[in-house]
Structures are given as C-alpha cells and as structure tokens.
Coordinates of C-alpha atoms in Angstrom, one line a residue:
M1 CA -119.5 103.3 -152.0
S2 CA -119.9 102.3 -148.3
T3 CA -119.0 98.9 -147.0
I4 CA -122.6 98.1 -146.3
S5 CA -123.7 99.4 -149.7
K6 CA -121.2 97.1 -151.4
L7 CA -122.4 94.1 -149.4
L8 CA -126.0 94.8 -150.3
C9 CA -125.2 95.3 -154.0
A10 CA -123.2 92.1 -154.0
A11 CA -126.0 90.2 -152.4
A12 CA -128.6 91.4 -154.9
S13 CA -128.9 89.4 -158.1
T14 CA -128.4 90.8 -161.5
A15 CA -132.2 90.9 -161.8
M16 CA -132.1 94.0 -159.7
L17 CA -130.8 95.9 -162.8
A18 CA -134.1 95.2 -164.5
A19 CA -136.2 96.2 -161.5
S20 CA -138.9 98.6 -162.4
P21 CA -138.8 102.2 -161.2
S22 CA -141.7 103.8 -159.3
L23 CA -145.0 102.2 -159.9
A24 CA -147.1 104.9 -158.3
D25 CA -146.8 108.4 -157.0
T26 CA -145.8 108.8 -153.3
S27 CA -145.4 112.5 -153.3
D28 CA -148.5 112.9 -151.1
A29 CA -147.4 110.1 -148.7
R30 CA -146.6 110.8 -145.1
I31 CA -144.2 108.5 -143.2
A32 CA -143.5 108.6 -139.4
L33 CA -140.7 107.2 -137.4
S34 CA -141.7 105.8 -134.0
N35 CA -138.5 105.5 -131.9
N36 CA -138.5 104.2 -128.3
Y37 CA -135.2 105.5 -127.0
A38 CA -132.6 108.3 -127.8
G39 CA -130.3 108.1 -124.8
N40 CA -127.0 107.2 -126.5
S41 CA -124.8 108.2 -129.4
W42 CA -126.1 105.4 -131.7
R43 CA -129.7 106.5 -131.4
Q44 CA -128.8 110.2 -131.8
A45 CA -126.9 109.3 -135.0
M46 CA -129.9 107.2 -136.1
L47 CA -132.2 110.2 -135.8
E48 CA -129.7 112.6 -137.4
T49 CA -129.3 110.3 -140.4
W50 CA -133.0 109.9 -140.7
D51 CA -133.5 113.7 -140.8
D52 CA -130.7 114.1 -143.4
V53 CA -132.0 111.5 -145.8
T54 CA -135.7 111.9 -145.4
G55 CA -135.4 115.7 -145.4
A56 CA -133.8 115.5 -148.8
A57 CA -136.6 113.1 -149.9
V58 CA -139.3 115.6 -148.8
E59 CA -137.5 118.4 -150.5
A60 CA -137.3 116.4 -153.7
G61 CA -141.0 115.7 -153.5
T62 CA -140.6 111.9 -153.1
V63 CA -142.8 112.0 -150.0
A64 CA -144.8 114.8 -148.3
A65 CA -143.5 114.3 -144.8
A66 CA -141.2 112.0 -142.8
D67 CA -141.6 113.0 -139.2
A68 CA -139.6 111.4 -136.3
F69 CA -141.0 110.9 -132.8
T70 CA -139.2 109.5 -129.7
T71 CA -140.9 108.5 -126.5
S72 CA -139.7 110.1 -123.3
E73 CA -139.2 106.7 -121.6
N74 CA -138.2 103.3 -123.0
Q75 CA -141.7 101.9 -122.3
A76 CA -143.7 99.7 -124.7
T77 CA -147.0 101.1 -123.3
E78 CA -145.9 104.7 -124.2
Q79 CA -144.7 103.7 -127.6
A80 CA -148.0 101.8 -128.3
A81 CA -149.9 105.0 -127.5
Q82 CA -147.5 106.9 -129.8
I83 CA -148.3 104.6 -132.6
Q84 CA -152.0 104.8 -131.9
N85 CA -151.7 108.6 -132.2
M86 CA -149.9 108.3 -135.5
I87 CA -152.9 106.2 -136.7
L88 CA -155.2 109.1 -135.8
Q89 CA -153.0 111.6 -137.5
G90 CA -153.4 109.6 -140.8
Y91 CA -149.8 108.6 -141.6
D92 CA -149.5 106.3 -144.6
A93 CA -146.6 104.4 -143.2
I94 CA -144.9 104.0 -139.8
V95 CA -141.3 103.0 -139.4
V96 CA -140.7 101.5 -135.9
N97 CA -137.7 100.9 -133.7
A98 CA -139.6 99.0 -131.1
A99 CA -139.2 98.8 -127.3
S100 CA -140.4 95.2 -127.4
P101 CA -140.9 92.6 -130.2
T102 CA -144.3 91.6 -128.9
A103 CA -145.7 94.3 -126.6
L104 CA -146.4 96.6 -129.6
N105 CA -148.1 94.0 -131.7
G106 CA -151.6 95.2 -130.7
A107 CA -150.9 98.8 -131.8
V108 CA -149.1 97.6 -134.9
K109 CA -152.1 95.4 -135.9
E110 CA -154.4 98.5 -135.4
A111 CA -152.2 100.4 -137.8
C112 CA -152.3 97.6 -140.4
D113 CA -156.1 97.3 -140.1
A114 CA -156.3 101.0 -140.8
G115 CA -154.3 100.5 -144.0
I116 CA -151.0 101.8 -142.7
I117 CA -147.7 100.2 -143.8
V118 CA -145.6 99.3 -140.8
V119 CA -141.8 98.6 -141.2
S120 CA -139.8 97.7 -138.1
F121 CA -136.0 97.7 -137.9
D122 CA -133.3 97.2 -135.3
G123 CA -135.9 96.5 -132.5
I124 CA -138.3 94.6 -134.7
V125 CA -141.9 93.5 -134.0
T126 CA -143.3 90.0 -134.5
E127 CA -146.8 91.0 -135.7
P128 CA -147.2 89.2 -139.1
C129 CA -148.7 92.3 -140.9
A130 CA -145.5 94.3 -140.3
W131 CA -142.3 94.2 -142.3
R132 CA -139.0 93.5 -140.5
I133 CA -135.5 94.7 -141.3
A134 CA -133.3 92.6 -139.1
V135 CA -129.7 92.2 -138.2
D136 CA -128.4 88.8 -137.1
F137 CA -127.7 90.0 -133.6
K138 CA -126.9 86.5 -132.3
Q139 CA -124.2 86.4 -135.0
M140 CA -122.8 89.7 -133.6
G141 CA -122.4 88.0 -130.3
R142 CA -120.9 84.9 -131.8
D143 CA -118.5 86.9 -133.9
Q144 CA -117.0 88.5 -130.8
V145 CA -116.2 85.2 -129.2
E146 CA -114.9 83.8 -132.4
Y147 CA -112.6 86.7 -132.9
L148 CA -111.3 86.3 -129.3
A149 CA -110.7 82.6 -129.9
T150 CA -108.3 83.5 -132.7
R151 CA -106.4 85.8 -130.3
Y152 CA -106.6 83.5 -127.3
P153 CA -106.8 79.8 -128.3
D154 CA -106.5 78.7 -124.7
G155 CA -109.5 80.8 -123.7
G156 CA -109.7 82.9 -120.5
N157 CA -112.1 84.9 -118.4
L158 CA -114.7 87.2 -120.0
L159 CA -116.7 90.1 -118.7
E160 CA -120.0 90.5 -120.5
I161 CA -121.5 94.0 -120.8
R162 CA -125.2 93.9 -121.9
G163 CA -127.5 96.6 -123.2
L164 CA -131.0 97.6 -122.0
A165 CA -132.6 94.9 -120.0
G166 CA -135.7 93.3 -121.6
V167 CA -135.0 94.6 -125.2
F168 CA -134.9 92.1 -128.0
V169 CA -131.4 93.3 -129.3
D170 CA -129.9 92.8 -125.8
D171 CA -131.3 89.3 -125.5
E172 CA -130.2 88.3 -129.0
I173 CA -126.6 89.5 -128.7
S174 CA -126.2 88.0 -125.3
A175 CA -127.6 84.7 -126.5
G176 CA -125.1 84.6 -129.3
I177 CA -122.2 85.3 -126.9
H178 CA -123.3 82.5 -124.6
E179 CA -123.8 80.1 -127.5
A180 CA -120.2 80.7 -128.7
V181 CA -118.8 80.5 -125.2
E182 CA -120.3 77.1 -124.7
G183 CA -118.2 75.6 -127.4
S184 CA -115.0 77.4 -126.4
N185 CA -112.3 77.6 -123.7
F186 CA -113.8 80.9 -122.4
T187 CA -115.7 81.4 -119.2
I188 CA -118.0 84.4 -118.5
V189 CA -117.1 85.4 -115.0
G190 CA -119.4 88.4 -114.7
S191 CA -122.2 90.2 -116.4
V192 CA -123.5 93.8 -116.1
H193 CA -126.0 96.0 -118.0
G194 CA -124.4 99.1 -119.5
D195 CA -127.6 100.3 -121.3
W196 CA -125.5 100.9 -124.5
A197 CA -124.2 104.1 -122.8
Q198 CA -120.6 104.8 -121.8
D199 CA -121.3 106.4 -118.4
V200 CA -123.6 103.7 -117.3
A201 CA -121.2 101.0 -118.5
Q202 CA -118.3 102.7 -116.7
K203 CA -120.2 102.7 -113.4
A204 CA -121.4 99.1 -113.8
V205 CA -117.9 97.8 -114.6
A206 CA -116.3 99.7 -111.8
G207 CA -118.8 98.2 -109.4
I208 CA -118.2 94.5 -110.4
L209 CA -114.4 94.6 -111.0
P210 CA -113.4 94.0 -107.3
S211 CA -115.2 90.7 -107.4
L212 CA -113.7 89.4 -110.6
P213 CA -110.6 87.4 -111.4
E214 CA -108.1 88.5 -114.0
L215 CA -109.9 89.3 -117.3
T216 CA -108.8 88.2 -120.7
A217 CA -111.4 90.1 -122.6
V218 CA -114.6 92.1 -122.4
V219 CA -117.5 91.3 -124.7
T220 CA -119.9 94.2 -125.4
Q221 CA -123.0 95.4 -127.3
G222 CA -122.0 98.9 -128.4
G223 CA -121.7 102.2 -126.5
D224 CA -119.9 100.5 -123.6
G225 CA -116.3 99.8 -124.7
F226 CA -114.8 103.2 -123.7
G227 CA -116.7 103.2 -120.4
A228 CA -115.3 99.7 -119.7
A229 CA -111.8 100.9 -120.6
Q230 CA -112.1 103.9 -118.3
A231 CA -113.2 101.8 -115.4
I232 CA -110.4 99.2 -115.8
A233 CA -107.8 101.9 -116.4
A234 CA -108.6 103.3 -112.9
T235 CA -107.4 100.1 -111.3
D236 CA -104.0 98.3 -111.3
R237 CA -105.4 95.6 -113.6
D238 CA -103.8 94.8 -117.0
M239 CA -106.1 96.1 -119.8
P240 CA -108.0 93.2 -121.4
T241 CA -109.1 93.0 -125.0
I242 CA -112.3 95.0 -125.2
V243 CA -114.5 94.5 -128.2
M244 CA -115.7 97.9 -129.3
G245 CA -119.0 99.1 -130.8
N246 CA -118.0 101.7 -133.4
R247 CA -118.5 104.7 -131.2
Q248 CA -116.1 107.6 -131.9
D249 CA -114.7 107.7 -128.3
E250 CA -114.1 104.0 -128.5
L251 CA -112.3 104.2 -131.8
A252 CA -110.2 107.2 -130.6
W253 CA -109.2 105.3 -127.4
W254 CA -108.3 102.3 -129.5
A255 CA -106.2 104.4 -131.8
E256 CA -104.3 105.9 -128.9
Q257 CA -103.6 102.5 -127.4
K258 CA -102.6 101.1 -130.7
A259 CA -100.1 103.9 -131.2
A260 CA -98.8 103.6 -127.6
N261 CA -98.5 99.8 -127.2
G262 CA -99.9 98.1 -130.3
Y263 CA -103.3 97.4 -128.6
E264 CA -105.4 95.1 -130.8
T265 CA -109.1 94.5 -130.9
T266 CA -112.1 94.6 -133.2
S267 CA -115.3 96.7 -133.4
L268 CA -118.7 95.9 -134.7
S269 CA -122.2 97.4 -134.6
V270 CA -125.2 98.1 -136.7
A271 CA -125.0 101.3 -138.7
P272 CA -127.4 103.8 -137.2
G273 CA -128.4 104.7 -140.8
M274 CA -130.4 101.5 -141.1
S275 CA -133.3 103.8 -140.2
T276 CA -133.0 105.3 -143.7
L277 CA -133.1 101.8 -145.2
A278 CA -136.4 101.3 -143.4
F279 CA -137.6 104.6 -144.8
W280 CA -136.9 103.7 -148.3
V281 CA -138.4 100.2 -147.9
A282 CA -141.6 101.9 -146.6
Q283 CA -141.6 104.2 -149.6
Q284 CA -141.2 101.3 -152.0
I285 CA -144.1 99.4 -150.4
L286 CA -146.3 102.6 -150.7
D287 CA -145.0 102.8 -154.3
G288 CA -146.5 99.4 -155.1
A289 CA -143.3 97.3 -155.0
E290 CA -143.6 93.7 -153.8
V291 CA -141.4 93.5 -150.7
P292 CA -140.8 90.3 -148.7
K293 CA -141.8 90.7 -145.1
E294 CA -138.3 89.7 -143.9
L295 CA -135.2 91.7 -145.0
S296 CA -131.7 91.6 -143.5
V297 CA -128.8 94.1 -143.3
P298 CA -125.2 93.3 -142.5
F299 CA -123.5 94.9 -139.5
L300 CA -120.5 97.1 -139.8
T301 CA -117.2 95.7 -138.6
I302 CA -114.0 97.6 -138.2
Q303 CA -110.7 95.6 -138.1
Q304 CA -107.3 96.7 -136.9
D305 CA -106.2 97.8 -140.4
G306 CA -109.3 99.8 -141.0
L307 CA -109.3 101.7 -137.7
D308 CA -107.6 104.9 -138.9
E309 CA -110.0 105.4 -141.9
A310 CA -113.0 104.6 -139.8
L311 CA -112.0 107.1 -137.1
A312 CA -111.2 109.8 -139.6
N313 CA -114.8 109.4 -141.0
T314 CA -116.6 109.4 -137.7
P315 CA -117.5 112.8 -136.1
E316 CA -116.6 113.3 -132.5
G317 CA -119.4 112.1 -130.2
S318 CA -121.0 110.0 -133.0
V319 CA -120.8 106.5 -134.4
A320 CA -119.3 104.9 -137.5
N321 CA -122.2 105.1 -139.9
V322 CA -123.6 104.8 -143.4
S323 CA -126.8 106.1 -144.8
Y324 CA -128.9 104.2 -147.3
S325 CA -130.2 105.2 -150.7
L326 CA -133.2 104.1 -152.8
D327 CA -130.8 101.9 -154.8
D328 CA -129.6 100.2 -151.5
A329 CA -133.2 99.5 -150.6
M330 CA -133.9 98.0 -154.0
A331 CA -130.8 95.8 -153.6
A332 CA -131.9 94.6 -150.2
I333 CA -135.4 93.9 -151.4
E334 CA -134.1 91.9 -154.4
A335 CA -131.7 90.0 -152.2
A336 CA -134.6 88.9 -150.0
R337 CA -136.7 87.5 -152.8

C-alpha cells in the first residue's frame, strides 16, 4: 500500500468498514477533467495517472467516459470558456484543477445550476457549490523551513523559488514559507519565479545569484530543485541545501550527491495522482454518496533514508507518485465527516 493510501486509511474511522457500496448506477455518467496547465512533469504525470485510472474505470463500466482537457494557456478566461463548453456537452461531473480560486466561480456556478457536479483539486475554487480536495500548501512551506531549522539551528540565508505567479498554490506555499521564516533565524535574501519548471528555475536562479550573499539553503515549490542545483553548480559557490519536489531528475541528482559527499536534504510535493482521487470523489457523489464539501489529502514527503526506494519507483522524467482507488476515496470521505 502506498504511503498516502496508508495515511488516508489511518485517518478514516472504523465506520468506513460499514460504508455502503454503490447506491446508484453511474455506468452512463460522463466525467470531464478541466486542467489549466500541462507545462511541467507534475502536470504530465497528473494527466497520465488520470488516463490510467479512469481508462480502467471506463473499461470496467463504472462510468461511460472520463475525458481530459487542458487549456493552451494558463488563463482563467480560457478555462472558464472550457468549462462552459463542457456544460453544453452535457457532462455529469467536471473535475477542475483551476487557474484561479475565484476567477472560475462564475463558470462553476453555471455548471452547478445545470445540475453538474464540480470537484476541484490542487488548484481549488471557492464557489460554494463545488467540492474541494485540498492540500495544506501553507504547511508544505512551513515544513521546509522547519526541516532546515533542524539542520541549521543558527539560521542563515535562504533563496526562495516560487511557482506560477498569481496561482493559489504558489501564494499558499510562499505564505507558509514566510510565516515560518518570521519565527526563525533565517532570512530570505532573494525570490524568483521558477514556474514549477526546471529550465525556467535554472535561468531565474542564474540571473539572481550574482546579487546574493552566501546561501544556506533554497526553499522551493516543486519542479525547480534540479534547475537551482544546475545554476549554482555553474558558479564557484558552495552547494546549499536545496529542498526538492519529488521530480525524478531532482531525486537522481540528490542520490548522486549523497553517494559522492553525503549530501542531505528532504523532498516533498503533492502526488500528481490526486487527480484520480478527485475522479473517484466525483463518481461517489454521482452515485448518491453524501460527501463533505471539504476534503484533504496529505502531501508525499521523501526523507534521506527513503530516497533510494523513491528513486527506484519513479520513472525517468516523471514525479514520485501514487494513484488512488475507490477505497482511498471512501476513506478520505469518511475522514472528512
């Protein structure tokens, strides 16, 4: 059983064992995924996991369709139009990874008014009619600083690499980092946007490095650790502790450095497969289950002693990941009650 599956099952009460099975037939139901961005390995893994799990569900006759759509640009207006098109196409449920927590609310409300179930995840929406599967992204930020505090009790200088500007996830992780820094001996001496992509992060870090003092560590958001390492390695600076984001190239670099010089760090991110949890939650709502509007999912953390196993299980070019089953979804629902 995956780490996240264990956490979900542990969180669910024993009442889950008595949870009723399907209450209605969803074999004719059509579910769509509205995704705002696919420009990094996390989003690609998210879409691949969605296809794998939902493809099997369609083949088994659990649902009639589970189509995935991604906008060409990370623009809320384009995604709103995409959702409106899904309404016209008559989908029974829409699973959304949103470009904005608020800018899609109008389109989401239109879907709800048309009788369509809307489940948001990762990039959630605030429209009350929608369901939300959220990660405590602020805690992800706080955890990075708290880890570094155990390594460097006297603090030091931090470089912050942020994600896509204006996106809820970026704002929340950054807020958590800054909250933790306020109560520590660390100082953020620079901040750049890496857009959750290694190439963008590498260029951004290379551009700011000449203006920075010596760095103790780099706090990140995922998809940027290896790029930061490459940029710093091209200088004569000592390599700081870079918090990684579960990408395979990050884990491979970490393993190489660990073998060469005992390099230590930690890695954390949301499992891309949370899209499949959203799928099963939508299916359960269509099936008549009573599902709380707010559900949570833990993030996946890789520590020093778990690096080798995580790397061995992560395909090249991808991200450490888990997919979710119907049982996982039932456990998450029960835990939220």
